[in-house]
Amino acid sequence: MDIECSRLLPSVCAVLVDPKQFVADDTCLEKLLDWFKTVTEAESSLLVLQENPCLTELLFHVVKLQDVNSNILSFTLRLAGIFAAHENSFQYLQQGEVLLSLFSEAGPLSRPAWEDPSVRSGWIQGVGSMVQHERAVQFLCDCGAIDVIFSLQGDPSLFVASTASQLLVHILGFTMHSRRAVPLTTQDCDWPVCARMIVGHIEESLRSGTVPQITQALNVLTTLFGRCHESWTEVLWMRMNPFVGSLLEKEPLLAAHSLVDLFLSMARPQTLRTKAFNILLQPLACVLQAASQPTGSPGLLDESLNDSVITDILLSSKSSCAGLLCQTLAHLEELQPMSHLLIDWPHVPLLSAVMTILRFCSGLATPASSVGDRLCGILIGCFRVQRSALDFLGTLSQGPSPSELIRGVVEILLVYLKSPDSSPTVLKKAFQATLKWLLSLSKTSTSSDLCPQTQHFLRDLFPILQKRLCSPCWEVRDSALEFLTQLTKHWGGRAGFRQALLSSEVPELAEDLLRDPESYVRASAVTAMGQLSSRGLCSNPIGTGSKNDEKKSLFLELLEILSTDSEGFPRRAVIQVFTEWLREGHTDVSKDKEQFVTKVLQVVSCDLDWEVRVQGLELALVFLVQTLGQHETECPYAVEMSSVTQSTQLTESLQMLCHMKLFDFIFSALCDCDRPVARKSCDILLYLKAKLAHHGSLQGSGEACTESLGTQNTAWLETTLRKWKARDQGQPSEVADRGDCQEPDDVLEVLRSVDLEGLRGTLAKSSDHIEKSPQSLLQDMLATVGILEENEADCY
Amino acid sequence: MPEIKVTPLGAGQDVGRSCILVSIAGKNVMLDCGMHMGYNDDRRFPDFSYITQNGRLTDFLDCVIISHFHLDHCGALPYFSEMVGYDGPIYMTHPTKAICPILLEDYRKITVDKKGETNFFTSQMIKDCMKKVVAVHLHQTVQVDDELEIKAYYAGHVLGAAMFQIKVGSESAVYTGDYNMTPDRHLGAAWIDKCRPNLLITESTYATTIRDSKRCRERDFLKKVHETVERGGKVLIPVFALGRAQELCILLETFWERMNLKAPIYFSTGLTEKANHYYKLFITWTNQKIRKTFVQRNMFEFKHIKAFDRAFADNPGPMVVFATPGMLHAGQSLQIFRKWAGNEKNMVIMPGYCVQGTVGHKILSGQRKLEMEGRQILEVKMQVEYMSFSAHADAKGIMQLVRQAEPDNVLLVHGEAKKMEFLKQKIEQEFHVNCYMPANGETVTLLTHPNIPVGISLGLLKREMALGLLPDAKRPKLMHGTLIMKDNNFRLVSSEQALKELGLAEHQLRFTCRVHIHDTRKEQETVLRVYSHLKSVLKAHSVQHLPDGSVMVESILIQATAHSEDPGTKVLLVSWTYQDEELGSYLTSLLKKGLPQAPS
C-alpha cells in the first residue's frame, strides 16, 4: 500500500463508521473492496492490518454499532472475509474475536439489519472469501456458519441463495481436496466433519419430499459434478445414487428439470451419454414421423417412437411446441462441433428432420398423420422455430451430405430467401445458412471452379438477392449486402460466380445503395462495392478518369461519402475500403498512389469521427511502409545498399511526404483528444524515427536541437504547429499555394524534440488511470462527505 | 392461482442500471437492459446468469423491451444479444431504435479510450443487435406471440421514451421506464389511459421531492451563462450526444436571439446535424409548441450554434461550448476543461450526474487541485456549477400517474431505498393498494384474480329484451344461460343453442320423493285430501286433479299408493322436474307435515 493511501485511509475509515455520513456513490465501497483484494494478494495482508490499525478498528467498531448502515455492515463483512482469506491475518483477527462477532450467530444474524439482503449478501461473500485454508473451514463449522449457509440456500434474494449453493460446493470441494491422500468409502466416518455436514444436508434435502429443497440439493450436486472430476466425486455419487434413484421412482416426478441437469452434468459414461442424446433426438424423431418420411430413409431413432409425452408437449400449445423444438435444435447445434466424438451422430436424419421442420414452418410439408396436421398448424409462420432451424441447418453444412439431400437444402433455402413472409431476422439467418452451404459445397468440389449444382443454385439466387437489395426494410437490405460481400470475398476469383454476378443487376443495385437513407446500409454498400471493385467485378473503374463522364467513378463517389456523409458508419467503411485497396495494390490505385493518398488524407484530417481518423492513420502507415520499407531488421547478413544512396532516397521520400501534407495530418493526430488517434500517430512517428535514425538523418544540426532532445510534449508540438502555420501564411503566395506546411527539417525537428517513447507509455495507459487509482478513490470518498444533501443523487 | 412475478436485476432500490424481469401468466419479459457507467468490468452489466440457472436465455425469455435510449436502460443490450447470446425479439420505439446506436457508439469510444477494456461490444455487434429490434409506434398493440401483447405510451423524459403495457390474457402490467409528468422545452408530458393493470412498475428517482419549476432552473442557467460571457469568460457544458444537450441548445438559442448576444456558441463532434436530423424525423414525438413552429422554422436549425473546431478553444474572448462526453471522462470535453480550468473568469456547468472515477465527479465534490497525466497538478480556478436538468416525475407526478392508471398493485424501482419507503407509504395510504420495493435479486410474487371475458349470444339478449328488460348500466341484473367453452373462448348462450352447438341430446331430470302419511282411507280419497289441501295453500299455482287419479301442481306429480306392509299408511310419490326444484322441495316439506284433519 503506498504511503499516500495509508495516509488517507484512517480518515476514510472514520467516515465509514460515522452514522451521520453517507458514501455518495454506490460504486465506491465496491471499488474499495477491489483495491483491498489486490493489496492483500500483492503483499502480506497481516502487515497491511498491522500497519493500518484503522482497519481492525473499523471492524471492531462496526461490530459494536447497533444502528449501522446496512451498506457499511455488508462492506465490513466482505472486508473481514478478504483479510481472513490469509491464514496469518485470520489468526490475527481471531485473537480479537472479531470474526466470531461478525460471522457467528451472535453477529449480525441476530440483528434487524439481517433483514436487509445486502447484509446477508455481504455475510455470505465474506464467508466465501475466507474459505482458503483449513482453519477457516474449522471456524465455520464451529461457529454454526454452515447451518446458516444451509438456510441461506432458500433465501428470498436470488443473489444470496445462488451464492450460498455455490459456496457449499466450494467448501465441500476444498475440504475433500485437502484430504486427497486418504482413501474414501461411502462410510460417514471416512469423511471430514465439514464434508459430512454438507453431504448429510444434501441427503436430507433429497429425502425431504419438498420441491424447493430437492431442487437446491440437486443444483448443488449439478454444480459440483460439473466442476469437479476428482475421484472422491465418484464415491459421492455412489452415496447419492439411492437418493436420486428414489426420486426417479416418485410419481409425479419432482424437480424434473433439475434432475435432467444433474444427469447432463454426470453424463460421463458412454451409455448415459447415448441415452441423453436419444432423449434430445426424440422431438425431431417425432417431427419426422409426423411428416411420414418416404420409406427407406433412415430414422433418427432405432426403436419406433411411442413416447406420447413428447408428442403431447409438441401438440399442447404453440409456445410449448416452439419452446421444445428450439431448445432441442439449440442443444444439437452446440453438440455438432463435437459430433466426431459421438459414434452415432445421425447427420443425415438430422438434416432431414431440420428440413422437415423448415417445411412445416413455411407451409410446404404434406402431413400424413393427424399429428402432422396439428404440427403444421402450430408451426406455420413461427419465426422462433424458423430462426433456430436455420441456425442449425447452417451448422449442418459441416458434414457429409448426400447430393439428393443437398438439392433439398438448396430448395428450402431458396424458399426462405424468396418468401415475402420471412421476417428480417429470419432472412438474415437464411442468408447466413446459405453462405455456409455454398462455401461447404465449393470445399467439396475438386475442380477450381464451381460445380454445376452450385452454378444452378447461383442462377436462382441472384434474382432473389436483387429483390432483397430493394427491400423496404433496411435490415434486409443490409443483410443482403453483407451476404454479397462475404460471397465475393470467397468466390470473387471463380469464373462461374463472376459470370452469374455480372449477368445480374446486383452490382448496379449495390451501387445504388451507396445513397440509401439508412446509414448502416450505406456503410455495408460501401464495403460491398469496395470488395466488388477489388475483384474487378465493378463495371465502374475507380480511377478519376471515368469512360462515362456522366457517371461518377466509384472512387469519387466513395470520396464524396467520406467528405459529406453525416453519419460515421459509412465514412468508416470508406476509409477501410481505401486502406484495403492501397494495401492489396488495387490496379487503379497503384496508377497514382501519391495522389490517391493525398486526396483521401485531405478529407480524413477534418473528420469528426475518431475511428475514421485512426483508420486514416492506418492508411498513412501502409503508404509509409510501402514507400520507406518495413521496420529495420537487425539481421547482420542483410545486404545493404550504400548509406549514401539510401539517405538520398530517404531525403527524396521525405520531401515527397511533406509535399503530400502527410505530416500535417500525423502531427495534428498526435495532439488529438481521442486517445486511440494519438496512440496510432505516436506509433507511426516512432516507426519513422527508427527508420530515420538508422540512416543517421536524425542527428541535429545545432545546439538548440540537442537541448530539447526528446523532452517536449504535445503542448509544445501544438504551439510549434501553430507557429509554422502562421509562418506559412506569411509566405509569398506561390509558396503558400504549394501548400507545404513543413519542410523535411521541420519534421526531423519534431521527431527529435518530442518525447515519443514517453508519450507512448502514457498513451498506453487507460485514459482514466488517474481517476480510478486507489488514491483518487480515497480522495473522492473524503471529498463527497457532507455534500450529498446539496447534490442529491441524480441520474440521467 | 395465476401470478405475476417481478425480479429486478438492476434498479431494485438503486438508480444504477435498469433491468427488471417480469413473469406474467407464464410469459417472461425483460424490461430494459441497462449499463452502469461507474464500473469498468463486467459489473457494469446486470448479471444475466440469474435469469435461468442452466437453460438458454432465448428459450426462457419471450421478449426484451427497452423504454428509452439512455445507457442505464439500453447500454447492456448489445452485450446481452451478441455476447451472452439472447436471440429473441427486442422491442423499442422508432426514435429509440434510431438513436440507441449513436449513444452506444459514443460510450464504446470511452471504453476504447480506457485501454485494457475487455468484454465490450464492437460496432458490428451494435449493428447486429439493432437489426433484431422491432420498432413500435405509440398506442400500437403489438402481438409478441399468440398470448403476449405489448403497447407503448408516451413518457416524455427524452425523445422516444415510452411506458409499456404488457398483457397476457386478462393480466397486465405497466412499466413506466423513466418519465416526466410536466412538459419541457422540447417534449410533452407522459400520458397513459385508465388501463387498470394488475401491476404498475414505476420509477421513483424523485420519490420524496417536489421539484421546483423547471423555469427557475432555466433562468438560473441562463443567468450564469450570460454573466460569464458578459465578463469575457468561456462556458463549458459537458453533455452526452443526444437528449439534454438539445434541450439546452434550444434554451440558449432562444435567449441569444432575444438578447441579441454575439458571443459564439459551439457544439462539438458534429452532433448538431445529427440531432437536427433525428428531431426532424421524429417531430411527432416532441411537444406541441415545437410541432407548431416547425412549419415556419425548425427549432433545431440553430442560428447561433455552430460546429466546434479544436482550434477554437484557444481563441480569445467569450464563448459557450457544448462538448462530449458528459462526465468529463476523456476526449474533447476534458481537453477543453484542461485549457480553461485555470482562469477564474470561465465556468463549467455540469447538467447531470457524474459517476465516481471521472473528472466530473471530482470537481462536483469540490476538489480543486486535480492530478493530471504526467504528474501535473491542474488547479481549477474556473467556476463549477451543477444544474440537474434530468427530466423525471417528482412525487406529485408519480402519484398523478398512479391515479391515472388505477393499478391493483404498485412496484417501485429506480430510486433509493429510503425515498422509496416514504413514497410506498404514501401510495398505500392514498390509493389503498399494495406497494412493493424489492431489492435487486429479490422476487415479488403477486396473486392475480383474472377476469375472463365471456361473449353472450344475441339470441339470449333478444330473449331478455323481449321480456321487456332493457339494459341499464346502473342496474346490473342476473341472466341465466349456458356457459360453453369452444374455440378457445367462453360464451353464454341459451340452453337450446348450447345443445345445438355441442350436438348433444337433452336429458330430462326428475326428482322423486316418497312421503309417508298415516291415513286409513282409500288411495283415491287420500289423493282428494291432498288435492284440496294444496289447492287451499298454493293459491297462486295451478293445482289439478287428473283423471288418472293423480294430482299435478305445475310440473309436480303426486300419486298415492298403499303401503305394502301397513294398510294404515299411504305412500305419496312426489316427482318434479329440475326446473320446479324449488316448488318441489317446498311441496315435499309441506306434505311431510301431514294433512289437515278432514272435517268430519
Tab-separated table of C-alpha atoms in Angstrom, chain B residues 114-362:
chain	number	residue	atom	x	y	z
B	114	LYS	CA	-9.779	3.192	-21.387
B	115	LYS	CA	-7.195	0.781	-22.591
B	116	GLY	CA	-7.333	-2.738	-21.360
B	117	GLU	CA	-11.112	-2.873	-21.530
B	118	THR	CA	-12.190	-6.348	-22.390
B	119	ASN	CA	-15.511	-7.979	-22.926
B	120	PHE	CA	-17.045	-4.953	-24.545
B	121	PHE	CA	-19.110	-4.989	-27.706
B	122	THR	CA	-17.934	-3.850	-31.130
B	123	SER	CA	-19.582	-1.629	-33.744
B	124	GLN	CA	-20.660	-4.680	-35.715
B	125	MET	CA	-22.301	-6.102	-32.600
B	126	ILE	CA	-24.229	-2.882	-32.084
B	127	LYS	CA	-25.499	-3.101	-35.640
B	128	ASP	CA	-26.374	-6.792	-35.408
B	129	CYS	CA	-28.215	-6.079	-32.198
B	130	MET	CA	-30.187	-3.207	-33.715
B	131	LYS	CA	-31.197	-5.422	-36.620
B	132	LYS	CA	-33.012	-7.669	-34.184
B	133	VAL	CA	-35.051	-4.774	-32.840
B	134	VAL	CA	-38.697	-4.479	-33.730
B	135	ALA	CA	-39.721	-0.824	-33.627
B	136	VAL	CA	-43.182	0.048	-32.329
B	137	HIS	CA	-45.468	3.057	-32.624
B	138	LEU	CA	-47.235	4.732	-29.731
B	139	HIS	CA	-50.554	3.112	-28.819
B	140	GLN	CA	-49.993	0.318	-31.318
B	141	THR	CA	-50.852	-3.076	-29.878
B	142	VAL	CA	-48.028	-5.399	-30.843
B	143	GLN	CA	-48.588	-9.118	-30.695
B	144	VAL	CA	-45.344	-10.712	-29.490
B	145	ASP	CA	-46.893	-14.152	-29.829
B	146	ASP	CA	-50.364	-15.634	-29.643
B	147	GLU	CA	-50.741	-14.776	-25.987
B	148	LEU	CA	-48.440	-11.881	-25.213
B	149	GLU	CA	-49.124	-8.350	-26.375
B	150	ILE	CA	-47.447	-5.024	-25.631
B	151	LYS	CA	-48.390	-1.401	-26.129
B	152	ALA	CA	-46.335	1.791	-25.818
B	153	TYR	CA	-47.428	5.061	-24.211
B	154	TYR	CA	-45.749	8.459	-24.315
B	155	ALA	CA	-43.365	9.023	-21.377
B	156	GLY	CA	-41.765	12.438	-22.010
B	157	HIS	CA	-38.273	12.273	-20.413
B	158	VAL	CA	-36.262	12.055	-23.670
B	159	LEU	CA	-37.122	11.776	-27.340
B	160	GLY	CA	-38.800	8.419	-27.945
B	161	ALA	CA	-39.137	7.422	-24.274
B	162	ALA	CA	-42.107	5.158	-23.687
B	163	MET	CA	-44.003	3.351	-20.976
B	164	PHE	CA	-45.024	-0.175	-21.892
B	165	GLN	CA	-48.109	-2.156	-21.095
B	166	ILE	CA	-47.586	-5.921	-21.120
B	167	LYS	CA	-50.654	-8.050	-21.380
B	168	VAL	CA	-51.258	-11.770	-21.311
B	169	GLY	CA	-54.922	-12.667	-21.448
B	170	SER	CA	-56.634	-10.534	-18.856
B	171	GLU	CA	-53.492	-9.995	-16.782
B	172	SER	CA	-51.391	-6.948	-17.356
B	173	ALA	CA	-48.524	-4.898	-16.016
B	174	VAL	CA	-47.293	-1.443	-16.947
B	175	TYR	CA	-43.622	-0.461	-16.830
B	176	THR	CA	-43.015	3.268	-16.872
B	177	GLY	CA	-39.291	3.400	-17.622
B	178	ASP	CA	-38.230	6.978	-16.852
B	179	TYR	CA	-40.968	9.537	-17.319
B	180	ASN	CA	-41.841	13.139	-16.789
B	181	MET	CA	-45.284	14.410	-15.942
B	182	THR	CA	-44.555	18.029	-16.890
B	183	PRO	CA	-43.717	19.171	-20.410
B	184	ASP	CA	-40.360	20.820	-21.050
B	185	ARG	CA	-38.768	22.869	-23.833
B	186	HIS	CA	-38.935	20.135	-26.378
B	187	LEU	CA	-41.029	17.266	-25.032
B	188	GLY	CA	-44.556	16.780	-23.775
B	189	ALA	CA	-45.777	15.195	-20.535
B	190	ALA	CA	-46.228	11.463	-20.040
B	191	TRP	CA	-49.702	10.080	-20.574
B	192	ILE	CA	-51.414	6.754	-20.038
B	193	ASP	CA	-55.057	5.731	-20.207
B	194	LYS	CA	-57.006	4.234	-17.362
B	195	CYS	CA	-55.774	0.753	-18.199
B	196	ARG	CA	-56.157	-0.628	-14.635
B	197	PRO	CA	-53.197	-3.001	-14.773
B	198	ASN	CA	-52.653	-5.656	-12.133
B	199	LEU	CA	-49.299	-4.057	-11.524
B	200	LEU	CA	-47.694	-0.701	-12.200
B	201	ILE	CA	-43.883	-0.743	-12.101
B	202	THR	CA	-42.840	2.855	-11.749
B	203	GLU	CA	-39.545	4.683	-11.456
B	204	SER	CA	-39.123	6.685	-8.252
B	205	THR	CA	-35.998	8.801	-8.706
B	206	TYR	CA	-37.600	11.844	-7.134
B	207	ALA	CA	-39.836	9.901	-4.783
B	208	THR	CA	-39.632	12.456	-1.997
B	209	THR	CA	-39.036	15.604	-3.953
B	210	ILE	CA	-41.449	18.165	-5.180
B	211	ARG	CA	-39.303	19.758	-7.845
B	212	ASP	CA	-39.237	23.461	-8.332
B	213	SER	CA	-40.455	24.609	-11.663
B	214	LYS	CA	-38.036	23.962	-14.454
B	215	ARG	CA	-38.406	27.616	-15.430
B	216	CYS	CA	-36.437	28.617	-12.308
B	217	ARG	CA	-33.612	26.265	-13.181
B	218	GLU	CA	-33.625	27.508	-16.747
B	219	ARG	CA	-33.489	31.121	-15.612
B	220	ASP	CA	-30.653	30.290	-13.293
B	221	PHE	CA	-28.766	28.535	-16.040
B	222	LEU	CA	-29.185	31.407	-18.497
B	223	LYS	CA	-28.205	33.954	-15.883
B	224	LYS	CA	-24.988	32.124	-15.113
B	225	VAL	CA	-24.055	31.646	-18.745
B	226	HIS	CA	-24.899	35.264	-19.510
B	227	GLU	CA	-22.870	36.665	-16.612
B	228	THR	CA	-19.839	34.630	-17.557
B	229	VAL	CA	-20.000	35.611	-21.188
B	230	GLU	CA	-20.527	39.280	-20.281
B	231	ARG	CA	-17.354	39.363	-18.251
B	232	GLY	CA	-15.484	37.810	-21.143
B	233	GLY	CA	-15.298	34.266	-19.768
B	234	LYS	CA	-15.806	30.962	-21.502
B	235	VAL	CA	-18.522	28.446	-20.584
B	236	LEU	CA	-18.047	24.718	-20.981
B	237	ILE	CA	-21.105	22.458	-20.852
B	238	PRO	CA	-20.169	18.751	-20.968
B	239	VAL	CA	-23.067	16.715	-22.396
B	240	PHE	CA	-23.909	13.331	-23.823
B	241	ALA	CA	-24.589	13.281	-27.529
B	242	LEU	CA	-28.337	13.392	-27.536
B	243	GLY	CA	-31.018	14.322	-25.091
B	244	ARG	CA	-30.430	17.059	-22.593
B	245	ALA	CA	-27.969	18.737	-24.959
B	246	GLN	CA	-30.747	19.568	-27.402
B	247	GLU	CA	-32.945	20.991	-24.667
B	248	LEU	CA	-30.151	23.310	-23.530
B	249	CYS	CA	-29.357	24.278	-27.104
B	250	ILE	CA	-32.938	25.439	-27.674
B	251	LEU	CA	-32.760	27.363	-24.429
B	252	LEU	CA	-29.554	29.192	-25.346
B	253	GLU	CA	-30.546	29.746	-28.952
B	254	THR	CA	-33.780	31.473	-27.931
B	255	PHE	CA	-32.011	33.520	-25.278
B	256	TRP	CA	-29.238	34.621	-27.637
B	257	GLU	CA	-31.853	35.656	-30.178
B	258	ARG	CA	-33.867	37.596	-27.617
B	259	MET	CA	-30.892	39.343	-26.037
B	260	ASN	CA	-29.127	39.838	-29.333
B	261	LEU	CA	-25.917	38.329	-27.947
B	262	LYS	CA	-22.874	37.973	-30.114
B	263	ALA	CA	-20.622	35.555	-28.254
B	264	PRO	CA	-20.294	32.331	-30.267
B	265	ILE	CA	-21.896	29.067	-29.147
B	266	TYR	CA	-20.311	25.853	-30.377
B	267	PHE	CA	-21.349	22.245	-30.334
B	268	SER	CA	-18.684	19.579	-30.670
B	269	THR	CA	-18.399	16.463	-32.833
B	270	GLY	CA	-20.972	17.248	-35.477
B	271	LEU	CA	-23.876	16.280	-33.312
B	272	THR	CA	-25.995	19.275	-34.152
B	273	GLU	CA	-26.647	17.934	-37.634
B	274	LYS	CA	-27.427	14.534	-36.241
B	275	ALA	CA	-29.753	15.876	-33.583
B	276	ASN	CA	-31.367	18.040	-36.165
B	277	HIS	CA	-31.931	15.005	-38.331
B	278	TYR	CA	-33.499	12.900	-35.604
B	279	TYR	CA	-35.704	15.562	-34.120
B	280	LYS	CA	-36.945	16.382	-37.602
B	281	LEU	CA	-37.588	12.727	-38.296
B	282	PHE	CA	-39.483	12.225	-35.071
B	283	ILE	CA	-41.131	15.602	-34.807
B	284	THR	CA	-44.379	13.950	-33.693
B	285	TRP	CA	-42.626	12.898	-30.515
B	286	THR	CA	-41.775	16.457	-29.473
B	287	ASN	CA	-44.139	18.860	-27.755
B	288	GLN	CA	-46.915	20.836	-29.329
B	289	LYS	CA	-45.047	24.102	-29.462
B	290	ILE	CA	-42.174	22.661	-31.418
B	291	ARG	CA	-44.531	20.866	-33.747
B	292	LYS	CA	-46.452	24.055	-34.420
B	293	THR	CA	-43.469	26.285	-35.030
B	294	PHE	CA	-41.840	23.606	-37.111
B	295	VAL	CA	-43.958	24.635	-40.063
B	296	GLN	CA	-42.340	28.070	-40.115
B	297	ARG	CA	-38.956	27.274	-38.637
B	298	ASN	CA	-37.186	24.154	-37.487
B	299	MET	CA	-36.315	24.680	-33.855
B	300	PHE	CA	-33.242	22.544	-34.293
B	301	GLU	CA	-31.760	24.558	-37.103
B	302	PHE	CA	-29.807	26.848	-34.867
B	303	LYS	CA	-28.735	30.266	-35.986
B	304	HIS	CA	-26.316	30.907	-33.157
B	305	ILE	CA	-24.890	27.463	-32.565
B	306	LYS	CA	-22.028	26.431	-34.799
B	307	ALA	CA	-19.839	23.370	-35.152
B	308	PHE	CA	-16.767	23.383	-32.953
B	309	ASP	CA	-13.226	23.053	-34.179
B	310	ARG	CA	-10.415	22.068	-31.853
B	311	ALA	CA	-8.511	25.256	-32.608
B	312	PHE	CA	-11.392	27.458	-31.358
B	313	ALA	CA	-10.649	26.552	-27.746
B	314	ASP	CA	-7.615	28.821	-27.843
B	315	ASN	CA	-9.467	31.768	-29.334
B	316	PRO	CA	-9.581	34.833	-27.130
B	317	GLY	CA	-12.864	36.244	-25.870
B	318	PRO	CA	-16.067	34.710	-24.563
B	319	MET	CA	-17.765	31.602	-25.957
B	320	VAL	CA	-20.026	28.765	-24.936
B	321	VAL	CA	-19.124	25.194	-25.887
B	322	PHE	CA	-21.170	22.036	-25.617
B	323	ALA	CA	-18.741	19.119	-25.662
B	324	THR	CA	-18.901	15.358	-25.218
B	325	PRO	CA	-18.613	13.231	-23.130
B	326	GLY	CA	-20.856	14.384	-20.347
B	327	MET	CA	-18.900	13.410	-17.254
B	328	LEU	CA	-15.534	14.772	-18.384
B	329	HIS	CA	-14.377	11.169	-18.795
B	330	ALA	CA	-11.918	11.851	-21.578
B	331	GLY	CA	-11.943	13.231	-25.097
B	332	GLN	CA	-12.964	16.691	-26.162
B	333	SER	CA	-14.804	17.923	-23.089
B	334	LEU	CA	-11.839	17.011	-20.899
B	335	GLN	CA	-9.357	18.604	-23.277
B	336	ILE	CA	-11.259	21.906	-23.261
B	337	PHE	CA	-11.686	21.711	-19.498
B	338	ARG	CA	-7.931	21.444	-19.040
B	339	LYS	CA	-7.357	24.506	-21.174
B	340	TRP	CA	-9.924	26.666	-19.441
B	341	ALA	CA	-9.771	25.450	-15.844
B	342	GLY	CA	-7.046	27.823	-14.767
B	343	ASN	CA	-8.979	31.010	-15.459
B	344	GLU	CA	-11.434	32.182	-12.807
B	345	LYS	CA	-13.421	34.085	-15.415
B	346	ASN	CA	-14.507	30.799	-17.004
B	347	MET	CA	-17.229	28.424	-15.925
B	348	VAL	CA	-18.108	24.745	-16.333
B	349	ILE	CA	-21.751	23.763	-15.952
B	350	MET	CA	-22.454	20.085	-15.308
B	351	PRO	CA	-26.036	19.461	-16.354
B	352	GLY	CA	-26.219	15.898	-14.994
B	353	TYR	CA	-24.927	13.240	-12.698
B	354	CYS	CA	-21.278	12.085	-12.749
B	355	VAL	CA	-20.082	8.671	-11.585
B	356	GLN	CA	-17.016	8.193	-9.392
B	357	GLY	CA	-13.863	7.768	-11.407
B	358	THR	CA	-14.430	10.779	-13.635
B	359	VAL	CA	-13.074	14.320	-13.518
B	360	GLY	CA	-16.701	15.483	-13.445
B	361	HIS	CA	-17.231	13.663	-10.158
B	362	LYS	CA	-14.115	15.220	-8.687
